[in-house]
Amino acid sequence: MGMDDIFQGQAKERLREMISEERYLHSLGVADTAAELAERWGASVEKARIAGLMHDCGKSPSKNILLKRVLEFGIVMDEIEQSEPQLLHGHVSAELALREFGIDDQEILSSIRYHTTGRVSMSLLEKIIYLADYIEPGRDFPGVDELRELAGQDLDMAVLRAMDLTLIHVIRRGLLIHPRTVAARNWLISSRRDTNN
Ligand SMILES: [Fe+2]
Ligand SMILES: [Fe+2]
C-alpha cells in the first residue's frame, strides 16, 4: 500500500462525514471515471483519483453554509456567483481540499475549483474532472452512454458536448449562465478548428 492509498483511505473516511451519502457515492464514481480517463488520455491517474474524490467536498445544499465558507476563505465572488451561489462549490471544495486535507497540488486544486464552469485553457486534468463529473456510473440521462463512448475517442469533443448539455439545462431552468462556461466553450471550439485546419 503506497502513501497515496493510505491518504485516500483516510480521506474517504473524512469525506464521508462531510457530504451526503448520495454525494459521497457520486464522488467515488467520479474518482473511478477520472482515473480511467487519465489512463486513457495520459494524465496522472493518482491526481485524477484524488481530484475526483474531493471535487464536491464543499458542496452543500445550504446556501448559507456555502456563503459562510466563501467569506471565511476570502473567496471573491463575481456577480453571477452572487446570484447563483451553487456555482461557488468548486471554489469552496478546492479551499477545503487544501485546508482540511492538505492537498496542495495546484493542478488538482484548479481541477476541483473549475469543475462547475470549466474555463479557458483548461488543463488535461481539468477537462477530465469536468467530464468525469458528468458521466460517472451514477449519472443517468438520455445520451449518457454515447457521451461515455465519446470520452474515450475524443476528449475535447466530449467536454464540449457535456458543456452544451449543461448550458441547455441552465437555459431551460432559467438560471444565469456563467461567462467562464461561455468562454471555455468558445475556446474549445476555436482550438478544435485550429488543430483541424
Ligand atoms: Fe460539483
Ligand atoms: Fe460532482
Coordinates of N, CA and C and ligand atoms in Angstrom, one line a residue:
M1 N 0.8 -1.2 0.0 CA 0.0 0.0 0.0 C 0.9 1.3 0.0
G2 N 0.7 2.1 -1.0 CA 1.5 3.3 -1.1 C 1.0 4.4 -0.2
M3 N 1.7 5.5 -0.2 CA 1.2 6.7 0.6 C -0.1 7.2 0.1
D4 N -0.2 7.1 -1.2 CA -1.5 7.6 -1.8 C -2.7 6.8 -1.4
D5 N -2.5 5.5 -1.3 CA -3.6 4.6 -0.9 C -4.0 4.9 0.6
I6 N -2.9 5.1 1.4 CA -3.2 5.4 2.8 C -3.9 6.8 2.9
F7 N -3.4 7.8 2.2 CA -4.1 9.1 2.1 C -5.5 9.0 1.7
Q8 N -5.7 8.2 0.6 CA -7.1 8.1 0.1 C -8.0 7.4 1.1
G9 N -7.5 6.4 1.8 CA -8.3 5.7 2.7 C -8.8 6.6 3.8
Q10 N -7.9 7.4 4.4 CA -8.2 8.3 5.5 C -9.1 9.4 4.9
A11 N -8.8 9.9 3.7 CA -9.6 11.0 3.1 C -11.0 10.6 2.9
K12 N -11.2 9.3 2.5 CA -12.5 8.8 2.2 C -13.4 8.8 3.5
E13 N -12.8 8.4 4.6 CA -13.5 8.4 5.9 C -14.0 9.8 6.2
R14 N -13.1 10.8 6.1 CA -13.4 12.2 6.5 C -14.5 12.7 5.5
L15 N -14.2 12.4 4.2 CA -15.1 13.0 3.2 C -16.6 12.5 3.4
R16 N -16.6 11.2 3.8 CA -17.9 10.6 4.0 C -18.8 11.4 5.1
E17 N -18.0 11.9 6.1 CA -18.7 12.7 7.1 C -19.1 14.1 6.7
M18 N -18.4 14.6 5.6 CA -18.7 16.0 5.2 C -19.8 16.2 4.2
I19 N -20.1 15.1 3.5 CA -21.2 15.2 2.5 C -22.2 14.1 2.6
S20 N -23.3 14.3 1.9 CA -24.4 13.3 2.0 C -23.9 12.0 1.4
E21 N -24.6 10.9 1.7 CA -24.3 9.6 1.2 C -24.4 9.5 -0.3
E22 N -25.4 10.2 -0.8 CA -25.6 10.2 -2.3 C -24.4 10.9 -3.0
R23 N -24.0 12.0 -2.4 CA -22.9 12.8 -2.9 C -21.5 12.0 -2.8
Y24 N -21.4 11.3 -1.7 CA -20.2 10.5 -1.5 C -20.1 9.4 -2.5
L25 N -21.2 8.7 -2.8 CA -21.2 7.7 -3.8 C -20.9 8.3 -5.2
H26 N -21.4 9.5 -5.5 CA -21.1 10.2 -6.7 C -19.6 10.5 -6.8
S27 N -19.1 10.9 -5.7 CA -17.6 11.3 -5.7 C -16.7 10.1 -5.9
L28 N -17.1 8.9 -5.4 CA -16.4 7.7 -5.7 C -16.5 7.4 -7.2
G29 N -17.6 7.6 -7.7 CA -17.8 7.3 -9.2 C -17.0 8.3 -10.0
V30 N -16.9 9.5 -9.6 CA -16.1 10.5 -10.3 C -14.6 10.1 -10.2
A31 N -14.2 9.7 -9.1 CA -12.8 9.3 -8.9 C -12.5 8.1 -9.8
D32 N -13.3 7.1 -9.9 CA -13.1 6.0 -10.8 C -13.1 6.4 -12.2
T33 N -14.1 7.1 -12.6 CA -14.1 7.6 -14.0 C -13.0 8.5 -14.4
A34 N -12.6 9.4 -13.5 CA -11.5 10.3 -13.7 C -10.2 9.4 -13.9
A35 N -10.0 8.4 -13.1 CA -8.8 7.6 -13.2 C -8.8 6.8 -14.5
E36 N -9.9 6.4 -15.0 CA -10.0 5.7 -16.3 C -9.6 6.7 -17.4
L37 N -10.2 7.9 -17.3 CA -9.9 8.9 -18.4 C -8.5 9.3 -18.4
A38 N -7.9 9.4 -17.2 CA -6.5 9.8 -17.0 C -5.6 8.7 -17.7
E39 N -5.9 7.5 -17.4 CA -5.2 6.4 -18.0 C -5.3 6.4 -19.6
R40 N -6.5 6.7 -20.0 CA -6.8 6.7 -21.5 C -6.0 7.9 -22.1
W41 N -6.0 9.1 -21.5 CA -5.5 10.3 -22.1 C -4.2 10.8 -21.6
G42 N -3.6 10.0 -20.8 CA -2.2 10.2 -20.4 C -2.0 11.3 -19.3
A43 N -3.0 11.4 -18.4 CA -2.8 12.3 -17.3 C -2.4 11.4 -16.1
S44 N -2.1 12.1 -14.9 CA -1.7 11.3 -13.7 C -3.0 10.7 -13.2
V45 N -2.9 9.3 -13.1 CA -4.1 8.6 -12.6 C -4.3 8.9 -11.1
E46 N -3.2 9.1 -10.4 CA -3.3 9.4 -8.9 C -3.9 10.7 -8.7
K47 N -3.5 11.7 -9.4 CA -4.1 13.1 -9.3 C -5.5 13.1 -9.7
A48 N -5.9 12.3 -10.7 CA -7.2 12.3 -11.2 C -8.1 11.7 -10.1
R49 N -7.6 10.6 -9.5 CA -8.4 9.9 -8.5 C -8.7 10.9 -7.2
I50 N -7.6 11.6 -6.8 CA -7.8 12.5 -5.7 C -8.7 13.6 -6.0
A51 N -8.5 14.2 -7.2 CA -9.3 15.3 -7.6 C -10.8 14.9 -7.7
G52 N -11.0 13.7 -8.3 CA -12.4 13.2 -8.5 C -13.0 13.0 -7.1
L53 N -12.3 12.4 -6.2 CA -12.8 12.1 -4.9 C -13.2 13.4 -4.2
M54 N -12.4 14.5 -4.3 CA -12.6 15.7 -3.5 C -13.4 16.8 -4.2
H55 N -13.8 16.6 -5.4 CA -14.3 17.7 -6.2 C -15.5 18.3 -5.7
D56 N -16.3 17.6 -4.9 CA -17.6 18.1 -4.3 C -17.5 18.2 -2.8
C57 N -16.3 18.2 -2.2 CA -16.2 18.0 -0.8 C -16.9 19.2 0.0
G58 N -16.9 20.4 -0.7 CA -17.5 21.5 -0.1 C -19.0 21.8 -0.6
K59 N -19.5 20.9 -1.3 CA -20.9 21.1 -1.8 C -21.9 20.9 -0.7
S60 N -22.7 21.9 -0.6 CA -23.8 21.9 0.5 C -25.1 22.4 -0.1
P61 N -26.2 21.7 0.2 CA -27.5 22.2 -0.3 C -27.8 23.5 0.3
S62 N -27.2 23.9 1.4 CA -27.5 25.1 2.1 C -26.7 26.3 1.6
K63 N -27.4 27.2 1.0 CA -26.7 28.5 0.5 C -25.9 29.1 1.6
N64 N -26.5 29.1 2.8 CA -25.9 29.8 4.0 C -24.5 29.2 4.3
I65 N -24.5 27.9 4.4 CA -23.2 27.2 4.7 C -22.2 27.6 3.6
L66 N -22.6 27.5 2.4 CA -21.7 27.8 1.3 C -21.2 29.2 1.4
L67 N -22.1 30.2 1.6 CA -21.6 31.6 1.7 C -20.8 31.9 2.9
K68 N -21.1 31.2 4.0 CA -20.3 31.3 5.2 C -18.8 30.9 4.9
R69 N -18.7 29.8 4.2 CA -17.3 29.3 3.8 C -16.6 30.3 2.8
V70 N -17.4 30.8 1.9 CA -16.9 31.7 0.9 C -16.3 32.9 1.7
L71 N -17.0 33.4 2.7 CA -16.5 34.6 3.5 C -15.2 34.2 4.3
E72 N -15.4 33.0 4.9 CA -14.3 32.5 5.8 C -13.0 32.3 5.0
F73 N -13.1 31.8 3.8 CA -11.9 31.6 2.9 C -11.5 32.7 2.1
G74 N -12.2 33.9 2.2 CA -11.8 35.0 1.4 C -12.0 34.9 -0.1
I75 N -12.9 34.0 -0.5 CA -13.2 33.8 -1.9 C -13.9 35.0 -2.5
V76 N -13.4 35.6 -3.5 CA -14.0 36.8 -4.2 C -15.1 36.3 -5.2
M77 N -16.3 36.7 -4.9 CA -17.4 36.3 -5.8 C -17.6 37.3 -6.9
D78 N -17.9 36.8 -8.1 CA -18.4 37.8 -9.1 C -19.9 37.9 -9.1
E79 N -20.5 38.7 -9.9 CA -21.9 39.0 -9.9 C -22.8 37.7 -10.1
I80 N -22.3 36.9 -11.0 CA -23.1 35.7 -11.3 C -23.0 34.7 -10.2
E81 N -21.9 34.6 -9.6 CA -21.7 33.7 -8.4 C -22.6 34.2 -7.2
Q82 N -22.7 35.5 -7.1 CA -23.5 36.1 -6.0 C -25.0 35.7 -6.2
S83 N -25.4 35.6 -7.5 CA -26.8 35.3 -7.8 C -27.0 33.8 -7.8
E84 N -26.0 33.0 -8.1 CA -26.1 31.5 -8.1 C -25.1 30.9 -7.2
P85 N -25.2 31.0 -5.9 CA -24.1 30.6 -5.0 C -23.7 29.1 -5.2
Q86 N -24.6 28.3 -5.8 CA -24.1 26.9 -6.0 C -22.9 26.8 -6.9
L87 N -22.8 27.8 -7.8 CA -21.6 27.9 -8.6 C -20.3 27.9 -7.8
L88 N -20.4 28.3 -6.6 CA -19.2 28.5 -5.8 C -18.7 27.3 -5.1
H89 N -19.4 26.1 -5.3 CA -19.0 25.0 -4.5 C -17.6 24.4 -5.0
G90 N -17.3 24.7 -6.3 CA -16.0 24.3 -6.8 C -14.8 25.0 -6.0
H91 N -15.0 26.3 -5.9 CA -14.0 27.2 -5.2 C -13.9 26.7 -3.7
V92 N -15.1 26.5 -3.1 CA -15.1 26.1 -1.7 C -14.5 24.7 -1.5
S93 N -14.8 23.8 -2.4 CA -14.2 22.5 -2.3 C -12.7 22.5 -2.5
A94 N -12.2 23.3 -3.4 CA -10.7 23.4 -3.6 C -10.1 24.0 -2.3
E95 N -10.7 25.0 -1.7 CA -10.2 25.5 -0.4 C -10.2 24.5 0.7
L96 N -11.3 23.7 0.8 CA -11.4 22.7 1.8 C -10.3 21.6 1.6
A97 N -10.2 21.2 0.3 CA -9.2 20.2 0.0 C -7.8 20.6 0.5
L98 N -7.5 21.9 0.3 CA -6.2 22.4 0.7 C -6.1 22.5 2.2
R99 N -7.1 23.1 2.8 CA -7.1 23.4 4.3 C -7.3 22.2 5.2
E100 N -8.2 21.4 4.8 CA -8.6 20.3 5.6 C -7.9 19.0 5.3
F101 N -7.5 18.8 4.0 CA -6.9 17.6 3.6 C -5.4 17.8 3.2
G102 N -5.0 19.0 3.2 CA -3.6 19.2 2.9 C -3.2 19.0 1.5
I103 N -4.1 19.0 0.6 CA -3.8 18.8 -0.8 C -3.3 20.1 -1.4
D104 N -2.0 20.2 -1.7 CA -1.5 21.5 -2.2 C -1.1 21.5 -3.6
D105 N -1.4 20.4 -4.3 CA -1.1 20.3 -5.7 C -2.0 21.2 -6.6
Q106 N -1.4 22.2 -7.2 CA -2.2 23.2 -7.9 C -3.0 22.7 -9.0
E107 N -2.5 21.6 -9.7 CA -3.2 21.0 -10.8 C -4.5 20.4 -10.3
I108 N -4.4 19.7 -9.1 CA -5.6 19.0 -8.5 C -6.5 20.1 -8.1
L109 N -6.0 21.1 -7.4 CA -6.9 22.2 -6.8 C -7.6 22.9 -7.9
S110 N -7.0 23.2 -9.0 CA -7.7 24.0 -10.1 C -8.7 23.1 -10.8
S111 N -8.4 21.8 -10.8 CA -9.5 21.0 -11.5 C -10.7 20.8 -10.6
I112 N -10.5 20.9 -9.3 CA -11.6 21.0 -8.3 C -12.3 22.3 -8.5
R113 N -11.5 23.4 -8.4 CA -12.1 24.8 -8.4 C -12.9 25.0 -9.7
Y114 N -12.5 24.5 -10.8 CA -13.2 24.9 -12.1 C -14.1 23.8 -12.6
H115 N -14.4 22.8 -11.8 CA -15.2 21.7 -12.4 C -16.7 22.1 -12.6
T116 N -17.1 23.2 -12.0 CA -18.5 23.6 -12.2 C -18.8 24.3 -13.5
T117 N -17.8 25.2 -13.8 CA -18.0 26.0 -15.0 C -17.1 25.7 -16.2
G118 N -15.9 25.0 -15.9 CA -14.9 25.0 -16.9 C -14.3 26.4 -17.0
R119 N -13.2 26.5 -17.8 CA -12.6 27.8 -18.1 C -11.7 27.7 -19.3
V120 N -11.4 28.9 -19.8 CA -10.4 29.0 -20.9 C -9.1 28.3 -20.6
S121 N -8.5 27.6 -21.5 CA -7.2 27.0 -21.4 C -7.3 25.9 -20.3
M122 N -8.4 25.2 -20.2 CA -8.5 24.1 -19.2 C -7.3 23.1 -19.4
S123 N -6.7 22.7 -18.3 CA -5.7 21.7 -18.4 C -6.3 20.3 -18.7
L124 N -5.5 19.3 -19.1 CA -6.0 18.0 -19.3 C -6.7 17.5 -18.1
L125 N -6.1 17.7 -16.9 CA -6.8 17.2 -15.7 C -8.1 17.9 -15.5
E126 N -8.2 19.2 -15.7 CA -9.4 20.0 -15.6 C -10.5 19.4 -16.5
K127 N -10.1 19.1 -17.7 CA -11.1 18.5 -18.7 C -11.6 17.2 -18.1
I128 N -10.7 16.4 -17.6 CA -11.0 15.0 -17.2 C -12.0 15.1 -16.0
I129 N -11.8 16.0 -15.0 CA -12.7 16.1 -13.9 C -14.0 16.7 -14.3
Y130 N -14.0 17.6 -15.2 CA -15.2 18.2 -15.7 C -16.1 17.1 -16.3
L131 N -15.5 16.3 -17.1 CA -16.2 15.3 -17.8 C -16.6 14.1 -16.9
A132 N -15.7 13.7 -16.1 CA -16.0 12.6 -15.2 C -17.2 12.9 -14.3
D133 N -17.3 14.1 -13.9 CA -18.4 14.6 -13.1 C -19.7 14.3 -13.8
Y134 N -19.6 14.4 -15.1 CA -20.8 14.3 -15.9 C -21.2 12.9 -16.3
I135 N -20.2 12.0 -16.4 CA -20.5 10.7 -17.0 C -20.2 9.6 -16.0
E136 N -19.9 9.9 -14.7 CA -19.6 8.8 -13.8 C -20.8 7.8 -13.8
P137 N -20.6 6.5 -13.3 CA -21.6 5.5 -13.5 C -22.9 5.8 -12.9
G138 N -23.0 6.7 -11.9 CA -24.3 7.0 -11.2 C -25.1 8.0 -12.1
R139 N -24.5 8.6 -13.1 CA -25.3 9.5 -13.9 C -26.2 8.7 -14.9
D140 N -27.4 9.3 -15.1 CA -28.3 8.6 -16.0 C -29.2 9.7 -16.7
F141 N -28.9 9.9 -17.9 CA -29.7 10.9 -18.7 C -29.6 10.4 -20.2
P142 N -30.6 10.8 -21.0 CA -30.6 10.4 -22.4 C -29.3 10.8 -23.0
G143 N -28.6 9.9 -23.6 CA -27.3 10.2 -24.3 C -26.1 10.0 -23.5
V144 N -26.2 9.6 -22.2 CA -25.0 9.4 -21.4 C -24.1 8.3 -21.9
D145 N -24.7 7.3 -22.4 CA -23.8 6.2 -22.9 C -23.0 6.6 -24.2
E146 N -23.6 7.4 -25.0 CA -22.9 7.9 -26.2 C -21.8 8.9 -25.7
L147 N -22.1 9.6 -24.7 CA -21.1 10.6 -24.2 C -19.9 9.8 -23.5
R148 N -20.2 8.7 -22.9 CA -19.2 7.9 -22.3 C -18.3 7.3 -23.4
E149 N -18.9 6.9 -24.5 CA -18.1 6.4 -25.6 C -17.2 7.4 -26.2
L150 N -17.8 8.6 -26.4 CA -17.1 9.7 -27.0 C -15.9 10.1 -26.1
A151 N -16.1 10.0 -24.8 CA -15.0 10.4 -23.9 C -13.7 9.6 -24.1
G152 N -13.9 8.4 -24.6 CA -12.7 7.5 -24.9 C -12.2 7.8 -26.3
Q153 N -12.9 8.5 -27.1 CA -12.5 8.7 -28.5 C -12.0 10.1 -28.8
D154 N -12.7 11.1 -28.2 CA -12.3 12.5 -28.5 C -12.7 13.3 -27.2
L155 N -11.6 13.5 -26.4 CA -11.9 14.1 -25.1 C -12.5 15.5 -25.2
D156 N -11.9 16.4 -26.1 CA -12.4 17.7 -26.2 C -13.8 17.8 -26.7
M157 N -14.1 16.9 -27.7 CA -15.5 16.9 -28.2 C -16.4 16.5 -27.1
A158 N -16.0 15.5 -26.3 CA -16.9 15.1 -25.2 C -17.1 16.2 -24.1
V159 N -16.0 16.9 -23.8 CA -16.2 18.0 -22.9 C -17.1 19.1 -23.5
L160 N -16.9 19.3 -24.8 CA -17.8 20.3 -25.5 C -19.3 19.9 -25.4
R161 N -19.5 18.6 -25.7 CA -20.9 18.1 -25.6 C -21.5 18.2 -24.2
A162 N -20.7 17.9 -23.2 CA -21.1 18.0 -21.8 C -21.4 19.5 -21.5
M163 N -20.6 20.4 -22.0 CA -20.9 21.8 -21.7 C -22.2 22.2 -22.4
D164 N -22.4 21.8 -23.6 CA -23.6 22.1 -24.3 C -24.8 21.6 -23.6
L165 N -24.8 20.4 -23.1 CA -25.9 19.8 -22.3 C -26.1 20.6 -21.0
T166 N -25.0 21.0 -20.4 CA -25.2 21.8 -19.2 C -25.8 23.2 -19.5
L167 N -25.4 23.8 -20.6 CA -25.9 25.1 -21.0 C -27.4 25.0 -21.3
I168 N -27.8 23.9 -22.0 CA -29.2 23.7 -22.3 C -30.0 23.6 -21.0
H169 N -29.5 22.8 -20.1 CA -30.1 22.6 -18.8 C -30.3 23.9 -18.1
V170 N -29.2 24.7 -18.0 CA -29.2 26.0 -17.4 C -30.2 27.0 -18.0
I171 N -30.3 27.0 -19.3 CA -31.2 27.8 -20.1 C -32.7 27.4 -19.8
R172 N -32.9 26.1 -19.8 CA -34.3 25.6 -19.6 C -34.8 26.0 -18.2
R173 N -33.8 25.9 -17.2 CA -34.2 26.2 -15.9 C -34.3 27.7 -15.6
G174 N -33.9 28.5 -16.6 CA -33.9 30.0 -16.4 C -32.9 30.5 -15.5
L175 N -31.7 29.8 -15.3 CA -30.7 30.2 -14.5 C -29.7 31.1 -15.2
L176 N -28.8 31.8 -14.5 CA -27.8 32.6 -15.1 C -26.7 31.7 -15.7
I177 N -26.2 32.1 -16.8 CA -25.0 31.3 -17.4 C -23.8 32.0 -16.9
H178 N -22.8 31.2 -16.4 CA -21.6 31.9 -16.0 C -20.7 32.1 -17.2
P179 N -20.1 33.3 -17.4 CA -19.3 33.7 -18.6 C -18.1 32.8 -18.7
R180 N -17.6 32.2 -17.6 CA -16.5 31.2 -17.8 C -16.8 30.0 -18.6
T181 N -18.1 29.6 -18.6 CA -18.5 28.5 -19.4 C -18.6 28.8 -20.8
V182 N -19.1 30.0 -21.1 CA -19.2 30.5 -22.5 C -17.8 30.7 -23.0
A183 N -16.9 31.2 -22.3 CA -15.5 31.4 -22.7 C -14.8 30.1 -22.9
A184 N -15.1 29.1 -22.1 CA -14.5 27.8 -22.2 C -15.0 27.1 -23.5
R185 N -16.3 27.2 -23.7 CA -16.9 26.6 -24.9 C -16.3 27.2 -26.2
N186 N -16.2 28.6 -26.2 CA -15.6 29.2 -27.4 C -14.2 28.8 -27.6
W187 N -13.5 28.7 -26.5 CA -12.0 28.3 -26.5 C -11.9 26.9 -27.1
L188 N -12.8 26.0 -26.6 CA -12.7 24.6 -27.1 C -13.0 24.5 -28.6
I189 N -14.0 25.2 -29.0 CA -14.4 25.2 -30.4 C -13.3 25.8 -31.3
S190 N -12.7 26.9 -30.8 CA -11.6 27.5 -31.6 C -10.4 26.7 -31.7
S191 N -10.0 26.0 -30.5 CA -8.8 25.2 -30.5 C -9.0 24.0 -31.4
R192 N -10.3 23.5 -31.5 CA -10.5 22.3 -32.4 C -10.4 22.8 -33.8
R193 N -10.9 24.0 -34.2 CA -10.7 24.5 -35.5 C -9.2 24.6 -35.9
D194 N -8.5 25.1 -34.9 CA -7.0 25.3 -35.2 C -6.3 24.0 -35.5
T195 N -6.7 22.9 -34.8 CA -6.0 21.7 -35.0 C -6.5 21.0 -36.2
N196 N -7.8 21.3 -36.6 CA -8.3 20.6 -37.8 C -7.9 21.2 -39.1
N197 N -7.5 22.5 -39.0 CA -7.1 23.2 -40.2 C -5.7 22.9 -40.7
Ligands
FE1 FE -19.8 19.7 -8.4
FE2 FE -20.0 16.4 -8.8

